Structures are given as C-alpha cells and as structure tokens.
Amino acid sequence: EIVMTQSPATLSVSPGERATLSCRASQSVNSNLAWYQQKPGQAPRLLIYGASTRATGIPARFSGSGSGTEFTLTISSLQSEDFAVYYCQQYNNWPLTFGGGIKVEIK
Amino acid sequence: EVQLVESGGGLVQPGGSLRLSCAASGFTFSTYWMTWVRQAPGKGLEWVANIKQDGSDKYYVDSVRGRFTISRDNAKNSLYLQMRSLRAEDTAVYYCVFSASGSYLIWDYWGQGTLVTVSS
C-alpha cells in the first residue's frame, strides 16, 4: 500500500498570503495525484488531478506541481473561503490512498 | 443537475449488517464507474470500493473485502453497499462518488454522505 504523508498538519496563514502544502508518497505515483478541499460539514471537492490540472470551476489561485513522490499544492493568495482541510490522493496503485490532511487556518 | 443521495445509515451493533443506497440523477448512471468513500468522525478519507459500469469489475480496500459488497442497479440508477460483520472501526460517513471527467479513480461529484455508527 502506498502511504501518503502530508505536511504540515496545520498551516496558519493570513488572508492574502501564499500557502504551500506538501504531500509525499512512499513510492512513485507518477503524476497520478489529486488534491481535495473539505470544509466543515461538507463533502470534499476535487481541486487538482494529474498533479497539476485544475478541475472544472477551480480558481486559478490553486496550482499543483510535482511528480513521482513529492507534490505541492499552492494557493497563491488565500481568500476567506479557502480556509479548510486539504487532502492529497494517489490513484497510481491499488488501494487508492489519501494523505491525512492539512488544515489551513486563519493566522 | 447531478445529484447523489445516500441513505440507509444508522446505528448498528458490532457484528450486524446494514445496506447503504445511493440514488443518482442528472447524469447517465449506467456509463460511469461508481465508488464509495468513507470518513471516520474527525478523521481523513478512505476509499472503500468501486464498481464498473456493468458491475463486472469490483475493487475493495483490504479492510472491508469479504465483509462488504458493492453493487448497482442501472435500471434504478442506484448504487448499493451491503455491509456485514460490522466493526467499530467501520463507523464513518459513507459518501457515494463518481467522476464525470477523466479517470474513474478520482471524484468530482460527491453525495452528502450517510452516517454509519457501529456501537453496542
């Protein structure tokens, strides 16, 4: 099983600042990496797939990068609606696995 | 408008059974892989199972294989998850999900979820 490790567990950021979220895979997942955003009481929302492709309707301030084992989600200028938990997911191997999540909170 | 509406959750004793349903609408259900993803209270996400369009292929996470069965009824636009021998660690919100774009292994449509609580 591929283990996905996200860091840091919590990220404190001021509105308007840049946020950089990391995700590491225990073995290569090529570019088969997705990012989701989840707000309290809501279902997750797909942000990024293929490591760097934004899903439909996702603002350009969200960008993804990386391949192999190291991945990054960058939010260029945090808006109030971006404070949430972010999960990465690999879909290169069975079983499909998620990271533990990163909570982005207001500083 | 795409809608996925889960039902069937509730409180069940350890060792018990429960059947979850997902009513799909707003898209051609029979042409998409469907998936169940769960989330334990206050925890992260876990893929549970998925099923091919015609039901001929099914995949499960190891922790539920042999206890859970995913199935679908394309005539009724419905997805199911039969859960047996339930354990405390199966307590979670169960989401019905699918992908309308690209890979069936990532999901851009999610239901609101149904809570399953396994406790005596």
PDB file of C-alpha atoms in Angstrom:
ATOM      1  CA  GLU A   1       0.000   0.000   0.000  1.00  0.00           C
ATOM      2  CA  ILE A   2       1.279   3.461  -0.867  1.00  0.00           C
ATOM      3  CA  VAL A   3       1.364   5.708   2.180  1.00  0.00           C
ATOM      4  CA  MET A   4       0.658   9.393   1.573  1.00  0.00           C
ATOM      5  CA  THR A   5       2.165  11.806   4.089  1.00  0.00           C
ATOM      6  CA  GLN A   6       1.032  15.421   4.238  1.00  0.00           C
ATOM      7  CA  SER A   7       2.792  18.252   5.986  1.00  0.00           C
ATOM      8  CA  PRO A   8       2.420  20.279   7.992  1.00  0.00           C
ATOM      9  CA  ALA A   9      -0.682  19.014   9.804  1.00  0.00           C
ATOM     10  CA  THR A  10      -1.820  22.586  10.365  1.00  0.00           C
ATOM     11  CA  LEU A  11      -0.853  25.671   8.441  1.00  0.00           C
ATOM     12  CA  SER A  12      -1.603  29.119   9.838  1.00  0.00           C
ATOM     13  CA  VAL A  13      -1.812  31.741   7.114  1.00  0.00           C
ATOM     14  CA  SER A  14      -3.091  35.310   6.909  1.00  0.00           C
ATOM     15  CA  PRO A  15      -5.655  36.199   4.244  1.00  0.00           C
ATOM     16  CA  GLY A  16      -3.916  37.326   1.081  1.00  0.00           C
ATOM     17  CA  GLU A  17      -0.780  35.336   1.815  1.00  0.00           C
ATOM     18  CA  ARG A  18       0.547  32.364  -0.116  1.00  0.00           C
ATOM     19  CA  ALA A  19       0.088  28.844   1.234  1.00  0.00           C
ATOM     20  CA  THR A  20       2.251  25.893   0.266  1.00  0.00           C
ATOM     21  CA  LEU A  21       1.020  22.399   1.155  1.00  0.00           C
ATOM     22  CA  SER A  22       3.171  19.300   0.754  1.00  0.00           C
ATOM     23  CA  CYS A  23       2.317  15.696   0.024  1.00  0.00           C
ATOM     24  CA  ARG A  24       4.796  12.842  -0.142  1.00  0.00           C
ATOM     25  CA  ALA A  25       4.211   9.329  -1.429  1.00  0.00           C
ATOM     26  CA  SER A  26       6.046   6.297  -0.038  1.00  0.00           C
ATOM     27  CA  GLN A  27       6.810   5.218  -3.629  1.00  0.00           C
ATOM     28  CA  SER A  28       6.371   6.778  -7.006  1.00  0.00           C
ATOM     29  CA  VAL A  29       2.823   7.539  -8.113  1.00  0.00           C
ATOM     30  CA  ASN A  30       3.984   9.226 -11.328  1.00  0.00           C
ATOM     31  CA  SER A  31       1.579  12.130 -11.835  1.00  0.00           C
ATOM     32  CA  ASN A  32      -1.466  10.257 -10.578  1.00  0.00           C
ATOM     33  CA  LEU A  33      -2.086  12.614  -7.701  1.00  0.00           C
ATOM     34  CA  ALA A  34      -5.217  14.576  -6.815  1.00  0.00           C
ATOM     35  CA  TRP A  35      -5.994  17.256  -4.262  1.00  0.00           C
ATOM     36  CA  TYR A  36      -9.317  17.809  -2.500  1.00  0.00           C
ATOM     37  CA  GLN A  37     -10.629  20.576  -0.293  1.00  0.00           C
ATOM     38  CA  GLN A  38     -13.073  19.880   2.521  1.00  0.00           C
ATOM     39  CA  LYS A  39     -14.911  22.447   4.616  1.00  0.00           C
ATOM     40  CA  PRO A  40     -16.624  21.572   7.905  1.00  0.00           C
ATOM     41  CA  GLY A  41     -19.860  19.682   7.405  1.00  0.00           C
ATOM     42  CA  GLN A  42     -19.351  19.403   3.651  1.00  0.00           C
ATOM     43  CA  ALA A  43     -18.256  16.710   1.253  1.00  0.00           C
ATOM     44  CA  PRO A  44     -14.791  17.070  -0.270  1.00  0.00           C
ATOM     45  CA  ARG A  45     -14.345  18.971  -3.523  1.00  0.00           C
ATOM     46  CA  LEU A  46     -11.876  17.971  -6.217  1.00  0.00           C
ATOM     47  CA  LEU A  47      -9.337  20.734  -6.855  1.00  0.00           C
ATOM     48  CA  ILE A  48      -6.475  19.224  -8.826  1.00  0.00           C
ATOM     49  CA  TYR A  49      -5.855  15.973 -10.682  1.00  0.00           C
ATOM     50  CA  GLY A  50      -2.933  14.699 -12.698  1.00  0.00           C
ATOM     51  CA  ALA A  51      -0.794  16.546 -10.137  1.00  0.00           C
ATOM     52  CA  SER A  52      -1.286  19.889 -11.868  1.00  0.00           C
ATOM     53  CA  THR A  53      -4.598  20.074 -13.759  1.00  0.00           C
ATOM     54  CA  ARG A  54      -7.290  22.167 -12.162  1.00  0.00           C
ATOM     55  CA  ALA A  55     -10.719  20.602 -12.008  1.00  0.00           C
ATOM     56  CA  THR A  56     -13.675  22.362 -13.574  1.00  0.00           C
ATOM     57  CA  GLY A  57     -14.515  25.644 -11.900  1.00  0.00           C
ATOM     58  CA  ILE A  58     -11.456  25.768  -9.643  1.00  0.00           C
ATOM     59  CA  PRO A  59      -9.931  29.281  -9.401  1.00  0.00           C
ATOM     60  CA  ALA A  60      -6.511  29.921 -10.881  1.00  0.00           C
ATOM     61  CA  ARG A  61      -5.062  30.760  -7.458  1.00  0.00           C
ATOM     62  CA  PHE A  62      -4.924  26.997  -6.855  1.00  0.00           C
ATOM     63  CA  SER A  63      -1.997  25.265  -8.534  1.00  0.00           C
ATOM     64  CA  GLY A  64      -0.419  21.854  -8.215  1.00  0.00           C
ATOM     65  CA  SER A  65       3.046  20.624  -9.020  1.00  0.00           C
ATOM     66  CA  GLY A  66       5.323  17.639  -8.624  1.00  0.00           C
ATOM     67  CA  SER A  67       5.677  14.084  -9.827  1.00  0.00           C
ATOM     68  CA  GLY A  68       6.995  10.807  -8.521  1.00  0.00           C
ATOM     69  CA  THR A  69       6.931  11.105  -4.751  1.00  0.00           C
ATOM     70  CA  GLU A  70       6.884  14.823  -3.985  1.00  0.00           C
ATOM     71  CA  PHE A  71       3.896  17.069  -4.621  1.00  0.00           C
ATOM     72  CA  THR A  72       2.834  20.579  -3.736  1.00  0.00           C
ATOM     73  CA  LEU A  73      -0.452  22.435  -3.689  1.00  0.00           C
ATOM     74  CA  THR A  74      -0.051  26.195  -3.745  1.00  0.00           C
ATOM     75  CA  ILE A  75      -2.742  28.723  -3.018  1.00  0.00           C
ATOM     76  CA  SER A  76      -1.329  31.970  -4.302  1.00  0.00           C
ATOM     77  CA  SER A  77      -3.403  34.420  -2.249  1.00  0.00           C
ATOM     78  CA  LEU A  78      -5.618  32.944   0.415  1.00  0.00           C
ATOM     79  CA  GLN A  79      -9.229  34.011   0.417  1.00  0.00           C
ATOM     80  CA  SER A  80     -11.575  33.584   3.365  1.00  0.00           C
ATOM     81  CA  GLU A  81     -13.306  30.678   1.637  1.00  0.00           C
ATOM     82  CA  ASP A  82     -10.023  28.773   1.299  1.00  0.00           C
ATOM     83  CA  PHE A  83      -9.656  28.016   4.997  1.00  0.00           C
ATOM     84  CA  ALA A  84     -10.368  24.303   5.048  1.00  0.00           C
ATOM     85  CA  VAL A  85      -8.733  20.883   5.176  1.00  0.00           C
ATOM     86  CA  TYR A  86      -6.831  19.690   2.109  1.00  0.00           C
ATOM     87  CA  TYR A  87      -6.225  16.066   1.205  1.00  0.00           C
ATOM     88  CA  CYS A  88      -3.978  14.520  -1.406  1.00  0.00           C
ATOM     89  CA  GLN A  89      -4.869  11.189  -3.006  1.00  0.00           C
ATOM     90  CA  GLN A  90      -2.839   8.836  -5.156  1.00  0.00           C
ATOM     91  CA  TYR A  91      -4.509   6.815  -7.870  1.00  0.00           C
ATOM     92  CA  ASN A  92      -1.483   5.093  -9.363  1.00  0.00           C
ATOM     93  CA  ASN A  93      -1.820   1.859  -7.386  1.00  0.00           C
ATOM     94  CA  TRP A  94      -4.447  -0.166  -5.557  1.00  0.00           C
ATOM     95  CA  PRO A  95      -5.589   0.515  -2.953  1.00  0.00           C
ATOM     96  CA  LEU A  96      -6.311   4.153  -3.639  1.00  0.00           C
ATOM     97  CA  THR A  97      -4.995   6.079  -0.659  1.00  0.00           C
ATOM     98  CA  PHE A  98      -5.287   9.541   0.849  1.00  0.00           C
ATOM     99  CA  GLY A  99      -2.975  11.615   2.955  1.00  0.00           C
ATOM    100  CA  GLY A 100      -4.001  12.547   6.482  1.00  0.00           C
ATOM    101  CA  GLY A 101      -4.944  16.084   5.534  1.00  0.00           C
ATOM    102  CA  ILE A 102      -3.643  19.583   6.157  1.00  0.00           C
ATOM    103  CA  LYS A 103      -5.797  22.088   7.978  1.00  0.00           C
ATOM    104  CA  VAL A 104      -5.313  25.618   6.700  1.00  0.00           C
ATOM    105  CA  GLU A 105      -6.393  28.030   9.398  1.00  0.00           C
ATOM    106  CA  ILE A 106      -6.523  31.771   9.771  1.00  0.00           C
ATOM    107  CA  LYS A 107      -3.438  33.282  11.365  1.00  0.00           C
TER     108      LYS A 107
ATOM    109  CA  GLU B   1     -28.141  18.841 -12.149  1.00  0.00           C
ATOM    110  CA  VAL B   2     -26.129  15.898 -10.855  1.00  0.00           C
ATOM    111  CA  GLN B   3     -27.426  14.520  -7.573  1.00  0.00           C
ATOM    112  CA  LEU B   4     -26.189  11.679  -5.413  1.00  0.00           C
ATOM    113  CA  VAL B   5     -28.359  10.962  -2.399  1.00  0.00           C
ATOM    114  CA  GLU B   6     -27.203   8.370   0.097  1.00  0.00           C
ATOM    115  CA  SER B   7     -29.473   6.642   2.570  1.00  0.00           C
ATOM    116  CA  GLY B   8     -29.539   3.660   4.863  1.00  0.00           C
ATOM    117  CA  GLY B   9     -27.101   4.758   7.528  1.00  0.00           C
ATOM    118  CA  GLY B  10     -27.797   4.439  11.212  1.00  0.00           C
ATOM    119  CA  LEU B  11     -26.805   2.778  14.457  1.00  0.00           C
ATOM    120  CA  VAL B  12     -25.951  -0.909  14.315  1.00  0.00           C
ATOM    121  CA  GLN B  13     -24.385  -3.292  16.810  1.00  0.00           C
ATOM    122  CA  PRO B  14     -20.979  -4.845  16.220  1.00  0.00           C
ATOM    123  CA  GLY B  15     -21.385  -7.904  14.026  1.00  0.00           C
ATOM    124  CA  GLY B  16     -24.540  -6.522  12.465  1.00  0.00           C
ATOM    125  CA  SER B  17     -25.411  -5.666   8.899  1.00  0.00           C
ATOM    126  CA  LEU B  18     -26.548  -2.603   7.029  1.00  0.00           C
ATOM    127  CA  ARG B  19     -27.268  -1.779   3.418  1.00  0.00           C
ATOM    128  CA  LEU B  20     -26.490   1.653   2.073  1.00  0.00           C
ATOM    129  CA  SER B  21     -28.130   3.039  -1.032  1.00  0.00           C
ATOM    130  CA  CYS B  22     -27.256   5.902  -3.333  1.00  0.00           C
ATOM    131  CA  ALA B  23     -29.876   7.348  -5.669  1.00  0.00           C
ATOM    132  CA  ALA B  24     -28.277   9.007  -8.675  1.00  0.00           C
ATOM    133  CA  SER B  25     -29.825  11.533 -11.026  1.00  0.00           C
ATOM    134  CA  GLY B  26     -28.839  14.181 -13.525  1.00  0.00           C
ATOM    135  CA  PHE B  27     -26.394  12.010 -15.472  1.00  0.00           C
ATOM    136  CA  THR B  28     -26.305   8.733 -17.363  1.00  0.00           C
ATOM    137  CA  PHE B  29     -25.636   6.477 -14.389  1.00  0.00           C
ATOM    138  CA  SER B  30     -25.021   3.332 -16.413  1.00  0.00           C
ATOM    139  CA  THR B  31     -21.999   4.841 -18.186  1.00  0.00           C
ATOM    140  CA  TYR B  32     -19.883   5.620 -15.115  1.00  0.00           C
ATOM    141  CA  TRP B  33     -17.837   3.712 -12.592  1.00  0.00           C
ATOM    142  CA  MET B  34     -19.203   4.377  -9.111  1.00  0.00           C
ATOM    143  CA  THR B  35     -17.367   4.460  -5.817  1.00  0.00           C
ATOM    144  CA  TRP B  36     -17.886   4.528  -2.047  1.00  0.00           C
ATOM    145  CA  VAL B  37     -15.525   6.629   0.087  1.00  0.00           C
ATOM    146  CA  ARG B  38     -15.788   6.876   3.869  1.00  0.00           C
ATOM    147  CA  GLN B  39     -14.640   9.230   6.584  1.00  0.00           C
ATOM    148  CA  ALA B  40     -14.484   8.300  10.259  1.00  0.00           C
ATOM    149  CA  PRO B  41     -15.564  11.105  12.619  1.00  0.00           C
ATOM    150  CA  GLY B  42     -12.851  13.733  12.786  1.00  0.00           C
ATOM    151  CA  LYS B  43     -10.559  11.637  10.575  1.00  0.00           C
ATOM    152  CA  GLY B  44      -9.385  11.542   6.991  1.00  0.00           C
ATOM    153  CA  LEU B  45     -10.801   9.981   3.850  1.00  0.00           C
ATOM    154  CA  GLU B  46     -10.662   6.314   2.914  1.00  0.00           C
ATOM    155  CA  TRP B  47     -11.557   4.721  -0.402  1.00  0.00           C
ATOM    156  CA  VAL B  48     -13.832   1.713   0.237  1.00  0.00           C
ATOM    157  CA  ALA B  49     -14.907   0.154  -3.060  1.00  0.00           C
ATOM    158  CA  ASN B  50     -15.773   0.839  -6.651  1.00  0.00           C
ATOM    159  CA  ILE B  51     -17.722  -0.883  -9.385  1.00  0.00           C
ATOM    160  CA  LYS B  52     -17.580  -0.850 -13.163  1.00  0.00           C
ATOM    161  CA  GLN B  53     -20.425   0.385 -15.317  1.00  0.00           C
ATOM    162  CA  ASP B  54     -21.929  -3.060 -15.874  1.00  0.00           C
ATOM    163  CA  GLY B  55     -20.989  -4.415 -12.460  1.00  0.00           C
ATOM    164  CA  SER B  56     -18.476  -6.875 -13.912  1.00  0.00           C
ATOM    165  CA  ASP B  57     -15.458  -5.458 -12.054  1.00  0.00           C
ATOM    166  CA  LYS B  58     -15.327  -4.548  -8.388  1.00  0.00           C
ATOM    167  CA  TYR B  59     -12.474  -3.449  -6.156  1.00  0.00           C
ATOM    168  CA  TYR B  60     -12.290  -3.218  -2.382  1.00  0.00           C
ATOM    169  CA  VAL B  61      -9.932  -1.930   0.256  1.00  0.00           C
ATOM    170  CA  ASP B  62      -8.488  -4.861   2.207  1.00  0.00           C
ATOM    171  CA  SER B  63     -10.181  -3.893   5.465  1.00  0.00           C
ATOM    172  CA  VAL B  64     -13.661  -4.492   4.028  1.00  0.00           C
ATOM    173  CA  ARG B  65     -13.042  -7.244   1.467  1.00  0.00           C
ATOM    174  CA  GLY B  66     -15.167 -10.260   2.274  1.00  0.00           C
ATOM    175  CA  ARG B  67     -17.485  -8.251   4.519  1.00  0.00           C
ATOM    176  CA  PHE B  68     -18.775  -5.520   2.183  1.00  0.00           C
ATOM    177  CA  THR B  69     -20.330  -5.940  -1.250  1.00  0.00           C
ATOM    178  CA  ILE B  70     -20.747  -3.142  -3.733  1.00  0.00           C
ATOM    179  CA  SER B  71     -23.472  -3.494  -6.343  1.00  0.00           C
ATOM    180  CA  ARG B  72     -25.581  -1.405  -8.660  1.00  0.00           C
ATOM    181  CA  ASP B  73     -28.915  -1.417 -10.441  1.00  0.00           C
ATOM    182  CA  ASN B  74     -28.633   0.605 -13.620  1.00  0.00           C
ATOM    183  CA  ALA B  75     -32.368   0.358 -14.265  1.00  0.00           C
ATOM    184  CA  LYS B  76     -32.961   2.127 -10.958  1.00  0.00           C
ATOM    185  CA  ASN B  77     -29.958   4.470 -11.177  1.00  0.00           C
ATOM    186  CA  SER B  78     -28.856   3.185  -7.818  1.00  0.00           C
ATOM    187  CA  LEU B  79     -25.641   2.152  -6.114  1.00  0.00           C
ATOM    188  CA  TYR B  80     -25.524  -0.062  -3.037  1.00  0.00           C
ATOM    189  CA  LEU B  81     -23.120  -1.110  -0.320  1.00  0.00           C
ATOM    190  CA  GLN B  82     -24.069  -4.215   1.639  1.00  0.00           C
ATOM    191  CA  MET B  83     -22.103  -4.212   4.885  1.00  0.00           C
ATOM    192  CA  ARG B  84     -21.855  -7.328   7.081  1.00  0.00           C
ATOM    193  CA  SER B  85     -19.897  -8.244  10.204  1.00  0.00           C
ATOM    194  CA  LEU B  86     -19.652  -4.587  11.056  1.00  0.00           C
ATOM    195  CA  ARG B  87     -16.937  -3.407  13.414  1.00  0.00           C
ATOM    196  CA  ALA B  88     -16.484  -0.267  15.478  1.00  0.00           C
ATOM    197  CA  GLU B  89     -13.825   0.866  13.017  1.00  0.00           C
ATOM    198  CA  ASP B  90     -16.427   0.911  10.234  1.00  0.00           C
ATOM    199  CA  THR B  91     -18.077   3.877  11.933  1.00  0.00           C
ATOM    200  CA  ALA B  92     -17.932   6.681   9.381  1.00  0.00           C
ATOM    201  CA  VAL B  93     -19.786   8.899   6.982  1.00  0.00           C
ATOM    202  CA  TYR B  94     -20.111   6.983   3.731  1.00  0.00           C
ATOM    203  CA  TYR B  95     -20.053   9.001   0.522  1.00  0.00           C
ATOM    204  CA  CYS B  96     -21.273   7.889  -2.884  1.00  0.00           C
ATOM    205  CA  VAL B  97     -18.984   9.438  -5.514  1.00  0.00           C
ATOM    206  CA  PHE B  98     -18.112   9.357  -9.196  1.00  0.00           C
ATOM    207  CA  SER B  99     -16.021  11.103 -11.803  1.00  0.00           C
ATOM    208  CA  ALA B 100     -17.603  12.829 -14.764  1.00  0.00           C
ATOM    209  CA  SER B 101     -14.254  13.772 -16.234  1.00  0.00           C
ATOM    210  CA  GLY B 102     -11.135  11.748 -16.870  1.00  0.00           C
ATOM    211  CA  SER B 103     -10.129   8.937 -14.575  1.00  0.00           C
ATOM    212  CA  TYR B 104     -12.706   6.956 -12.619  1.00  0.00           C
ATOM    213  CA  LEU B 105     -10.190   6.856  -9.803  1.00  0.00           C
ATOM    214  CA  ILE B 106     -10.733  10.498  -8.756  1.00  0.00           C
ATOM    215  CA  TRP B 107     -14.068  12.056  -7.980  1.00  0.00           C
ATOM    216  CA  ASP B 108     -15.628  15.376  -8.802  1.00  0.00           C
ATOM    217  CA  TYR B 109     -19.160  14.534  -7.666  1.00  0.00           C
ATOM    218  CA  TRP B 110     -19.959  13.600  -4.084  1.00  0.00           C
ATOM    219  CA  GLY B 111     -23.172  12.925  -2.231  1.00  0.00           C
ATOM    220  CA  GLN B 112     -23.860  14.470   1.166  1.00  0.00           C
ATOM    221  CA  GLY B 113     -22.981  11.230   2.913  1.00  0.00           C
ATOM    222  CA  THR B 114     -24.774   8.908   5.304  1.00  0.00           C
ATOM    223  CA  LEU B 115     -23.502   8.191   8.809  1.00  0.00           C
ATOM    224  CA  VAL B 116     -22.973   4.633   9.955  1.00  0.00           C
ATOM    225  CA  THR B 117     -22.357   4.134  13.655  1.00  0.00           C
ATOM    226  CA  VAL B 118     -21.278   0.719  14.895  1.00  0.00           C
ATOM    227  CA  SER B 119     -21.698   0.537  18.649  1.00  0.00           C
ATOM    228  CA  SER B 120     -23.296  -1.553  21.342  1.00  0.00           C
TER     229      SER B 120
END
